[in-house]
Coordinates of N, CA, C and O in Angstrom, one line a residue:
M1 N 0.8 -1.2 0.0 CA 0.0 0.0 0.0 C 0.9 1.2 0.0 O 1.9 1.3 0.7
L2 N 0.5 2.3 -0.7 CA 1.2 3.5 -0.8 C 1.1 4.3 0.5 O 0.1 4.3 1.1
R3 N 2.2 4.9 0.8 CA 2.2 5.8 2.0 C 1.6 7.1 1.7 O 1.1 7.8 2.6
H4 N 1.7 7.5 0.5 CA 1.1 8.8 0.1 C 0.6 8.7 -1.3 O 1.0 7.8 -2.1
E5 N -0.3 9.6 -1.7 CA -0.7 9.5 -3.1 C 0.3 10.1 -4.1 O 1.1 10.9 -3.8
F6 N 0.3 9.5 -5.3 CA 1.2 9.9 -6.3 C 0.8 11.3 -6.9 O -0.3 11.5 -7.2
Q7 N 1.8 12.2 -6.9 CA 1.5 13.5 -7.4 C 2.4 13.8 -8.7 O 3.5 14.2 -8.5
P8 N 1.9 13.5 -9.9 CA 2.7 13.7 -11.1 C 3.1 15.1 -11.3 O 4.2 15.3 -12.0
G9 N 2.4 16.1 -10.9 CA 2.8 17.5 -11.1 C 4.1 17.8 -10.4 O 4.9 18.5 -10.9
R10 N 4.2 17.3 -9.2 CA 5.5 17.5 -8.5 C 6.7 16.8 -9.1 O 7.8 17.3 -9.1
L11 N 6.4 15.6 -9.7 CA 7.4 14.9 -10.4 C 7.9 15.7 -11.6 O 9.1 15.8 -11.8
I12 N 7.0 16.2 -12.4 CA 7.4 17.0 -13.5 C 8.1 18.3 -13.2 O 9.1 18.6 -13.8
T13 N 7.7 18.9 -12.1 CA 8.4 20.1 -11.6 C 9.8 19.8 -11.2 O 10.8 20.5 -11.6
G14 N 10.0 18.7 -10.5 CA 11.3 18.3 -10.1 C 12.2 17.9 -11.3 O 13.4 18.3 -11.3
L15 N 11.7 17.3 -12.3 CA 12.4 16.9 -13.5 C 12.9 18.1 -14.2 O 14.1 18.2 -14.6
F16 N 12.0 19.1 -14.5 CA 12.4 20.2 -15.2 C 13.4 21.1 -14.5 O 14.3 21.7 -15.1
L17 N 13.2 21.3 -13.2 CA 14.1 22.1 -12.4 C 15.5 21.4 -12.3 O 16.5 22.1 -12.3
T18 N 15.5 20.1 -12.2 CA 16.7 19.4 -12.3 C 17.4 19.5 -13.6 O 18.7 19.7 -13.7
L19 N 16.6 19.5 -14.7 CA 17.2 19.7 -16.0 C 17.9 21.1 -16.1 O 19.0 21.3 -16.6
A20 N 17.2 22.1 -15.5 CA 17.8 23.5 -15.5 C 19.1 23.5 -14.7 O 20.1 24.1 -15.1
A21 N 19.1 22.8 -13.6 CA 20.3 22.7 -12.8 C 21.5 22.0 -13.5 O 22.6 22.4 -13.5
V22 N 21.1 20.9 -14.2 CA 22.1 20.2 -15.0 C 22.7 21.1 -16.1 O 23.9 21.1 -16.4
L23 N 21.8 21.9 -16.8 CA 22.3 22.8 -17.8 C 23.3 23.8 -17.3 O 24.3 24.0 -17.9
Y24 N 23.0 24.4 -16.1 CA 23.9 25.3 -15.5 C 25.2 24.7 -15.0 O 26.2 25.2 -15.1
A25 N 25.0 23.5 -14.4 CA 26.2 22.8 -13.9 C 27.2 22.4 -15.1 O 28.4 22.5 -14.9
G26 N 26.6 22.0 -16.2 CA 27.4 21.6 -17.4 C 28.1 22.9 -17.9 O 29.3 22.8 -18.3
D27 N 27.4 24.0 -17.9 CA 28.1 25.3 -18.3 C 29.2 25.7 -17.3 O 30.2 26.1 -17.7
A28 N 28.9 25.6 -16.0 CA 29.9 26.0 -15.0 C 31.1 25.1 -15.1 O 32.2 25.5 -14.8
G29 N 30.9 23.8 -15.4 CA 32.0 22.8 -15.4 C 32.7 22.9 -16.7 O 33.8 22.2 -16.9
G30 N 32.3 23.6 -17.7 CA 33.0 23.8 -19.0 C 32.6 22.6 -20.0 O 33.3 22.5 -21.0
A31 N 31.6 21.8 -19.7 CA 31.3 20.7 -20.6 C 30.6 21.3 -21.9 O 30.8 20.7 -22.9
W32 N 29.8 22.4 -21.7 CA 29.2 23.0 -22.9 C 28.9 24.4 -22.5 O 29.0 24.9 -21.4
E33 N 28.5 25.2 -23.5 CA 28.1 26.6 -23.3 C 26.6 26.8 -23.4 O 26.0 26.4 -24.3
T34 N 26.1 27.2 -22.3 CA 24.6 27.4 -22.1 C 24.4 28.9 -22.0 O 24.9 29.5 -21.0
P35 N 23.6 29.5 -22.9 CA 23.2 30.9 -22.7 C 22.4 31.1 -21.4 O 21.7 30.2 -21.0
W36 N 22.5 32.3 -20.8 CA 21.9 32.6 -19.5 C 20.4 32.5 -19.6 O 19.7 32.1 -18.6
F37 N 19.8 32.8 -20.7 CA 18.4 32.9 -20.8 C 17.7 31.5 -21.1 O 16.5 31.4 -21.2
V38 N 18.5 30.5 -21.3 CA 17.9 29.1 -21.6 C 17.0 28.6 -20.4 O 16.0 27.9 -20.6
V39 N 17.4 28.9 -19.2 CA 16.7 28.4 -18.1 C 15.3 28.9 -17.9 O 14.4 28.3 -17.4
I40 N 15.0 30.1 -18.5 CA 13.7 30.7 -18.4 C 12.7 29.9 -19.1 O 11.7 29.5 -18.5
P41 N 12.8 29.5 -20.4 CA 11.8 28.7 -21.0 C 11.7 27.2 -20.4 O 10.7 26.6 -20.3
V42 N 12.9 26.7 -20.0 CA 12.9 25.4 -19.4 C 12.1 25.4 -18.1 O 11.2 24.5 -17.8
A43 N 12.4 26.4 -17.2 CA 11.7 26.4 -15.9 C 10.2 26.8 -16.1 O 9.3 26.1 -15.5
T44 N 9.9 27.8 -16.8 CA 8.5 28.2 -17.0 C 7.7 27.1 -17.8 O 6.5 26.9 -17.4
G45 N 8.3 26.6 -18.8 CA 7.6 25.5 -19.5 C 7.3 24.3 -18.6 O 6.2 23.7 -18.6
G46 N 8.3 23.9 -17.8 CA 8.1 22.8 -16.8 C 7.0 23.1 -15.8 O 6.2 22.3 -15.4
L47 N 7.0 24.4 -15.3 CA 6.0 24.8 -14.3 C 4.6 24.8 -14.9 O 3.7 24.4 -14.2
C48 N 4.5 25.3 -16.1 CA 3.2 25.3 -16.8 C 2.7 23.9 -17.1 O 1.5 23.6 -16.8
L49 N 3.6 23.0 -17.5 CA 3.2 21.6 -17.8 C 2.8 21.0 -16.4 O 1.8 20.2 -16.4
A50 N 3.6 21.2 -15.4 CA 3.3 20.6 -14.1 C 1.9 21.1 -13.6 O 1.2 20.4 -13.0
G51 N 1.6 22.4 -13.8 CA 0.4 22.9 -13.3 C -0.8 22.3 -14.1 O -1.8 22.0 -13.5
S52 N -0.6 22.1 -15.4 CA -1.7 21.5 -16.2 C -1.9 20.0 -15.8 O -3.0 19.6 -15.6
V53 N -0.8 19.3 -15.5 CA -0.9 17.9 -15.1 C -1.6 17.8 -13.7 O -2.4 17.0 -13.5
S54 N -1.2 18.8 -12.8 CA -1.8 18.8 -11.5 C -3.3 19.1 -11.6 O -4.1 18.5 -10.8
A55 N -3.7 20.0 -12.4 CA -5.1 20.3 -12.6 C -5.9 19.1 -13.1 O -7.0 18.8 -12.6
V56 N -5.3 18.4 -14.1 CA -6.0 17.2 -14.7 C -6.1 16.1 -13.7 O -7.1 15.5 -13.5
T57 N -5.0 15.9 -12.9 CA -5.0 14.9 -11.9 C -6.0 15.2 -10.8 O -6.7 14.3 -10.4
G58 N -6.2 16.5 -10.4 CA -7.2 16.8 -9.4 C -8.6 16.6 -9.9 O -9.4 16.1 -9.2
L59 N -8.8 16.9 -11.2 CA -10.2 16.6 -11.8 C -10.5 15.1 -11.8 O -11.6 14.7 -11.5
I60 N -9.5 14.3 -12.2 CA -9.7 12.9 -12.3 C -10.0 12.4 -10.9 O -10.9 11.5 -10.7
R61 N -9.2 12.8 -9.9 CA -9.4 12.3 -8.5 C -10.8 12.7 -8.0 O -11.4 12.0 -7.3
R62 N -11.2 14.0 -8.2 CA -12.5 14.5 -7.8 C -13.6 13.7 -8.4 O -14.6 13.3 -7.8
H63 N -13.4 13.3 -9.7 CA -14.4 12.6 -10.4 C -14.5 11.2 -9.9 O -15.6 10.6 -9.7
K64 N -13.4 10.5 -9.6 CA -13.4 9.2 -9.0 C -14.0 9.2 -7.6 O -14.8 8.3 -7.3
R65 N -13.7 10.2 -6.8 CA -14.3 10.3 -5.5 C -15.8 10.4 -5.6 O -16.6 9.8 -4.8
S66 N -16.3 11.3 -6.5 CA -17.8 11.5 -6.6 C -18.4 10.2 -7.1 O -19.6 9.9 -6.7
D67 N -17.8 9.5 -8.0 CA -18.3 8.2 -8.4 C -18.4 7.2 -7.3 O -19.4 6.4 -7.1
A68 N -17.4 7.1 -6.5 CA -17.4 6.2 -5.3 C -18.4 6.6 -4.3 O -19.1 5.7 -3.7
R69 N -18.6 7.9 -4.1 CA -19.6 8.3 -3.2 C -21.0 8.0 -3.7 O -21.9 7.6 -2.9
E70 N -21.3 8.1 -5.0 CA -22.6 7.8 -5.6 C -22.8 6.3 -5.5 O -24.0 5.9 -5.2
T71 N -21.8 5.5 -5.6 CA -22.0 4.0 -5.6 C -22.3 3.6 -4.1 O -23.1 2.7 -3.9
R72 N -21.7 4.3 -3.1 CA -22.0 3.9 -1.7 C -23.4 4.4 -1.3 O -24.0 3.7 -0.5
T73 N -23.8 5.5 -1.8 CA -25.1 6.0 -1.4 C -26.3 5.3 -2.0 O -27.4 5.4 -1.5
K74 N -26.1 4.7 -3.2 CA -27.2 4.0 -3.8 C -27.5 2.7 -3.1 O -26.7 1.9 -2.7
S75 N -28.8 2.6 -2.8 CA -29.2 1.4 -2.1 C -29.7 0.3 -3.1 O -30.3 0.6 -4.1
P76 N -29.3 -0.9 -2.8 CA -29.7 -2.0 -3.8 C -31.2 -2.2 -3.6 O -31.8 -2.3 -2.6
T77 N -31.9 -2.4 -4.8 CA -33.3 -2.6 -4.8 C -33.7 -3.9 -5.4 O -33.0 -4.6 -6.0

């Protein structure tokens, strides 16, 4: 059994912010040249995608809860 519910929006946020950190670390280490403005679309794009995924996840969970509630309240006839 899971200890907590899976939150895909937080996973996506972490992945994109980790990607931004790797881009800057590679630039700082001299592995490649990354322009300073690259992190802006990476971070904002990741945050927008994470927000969208979180909203869809919330709608799906709310819908499942309402279906379960309706199933419990219906009496067998």
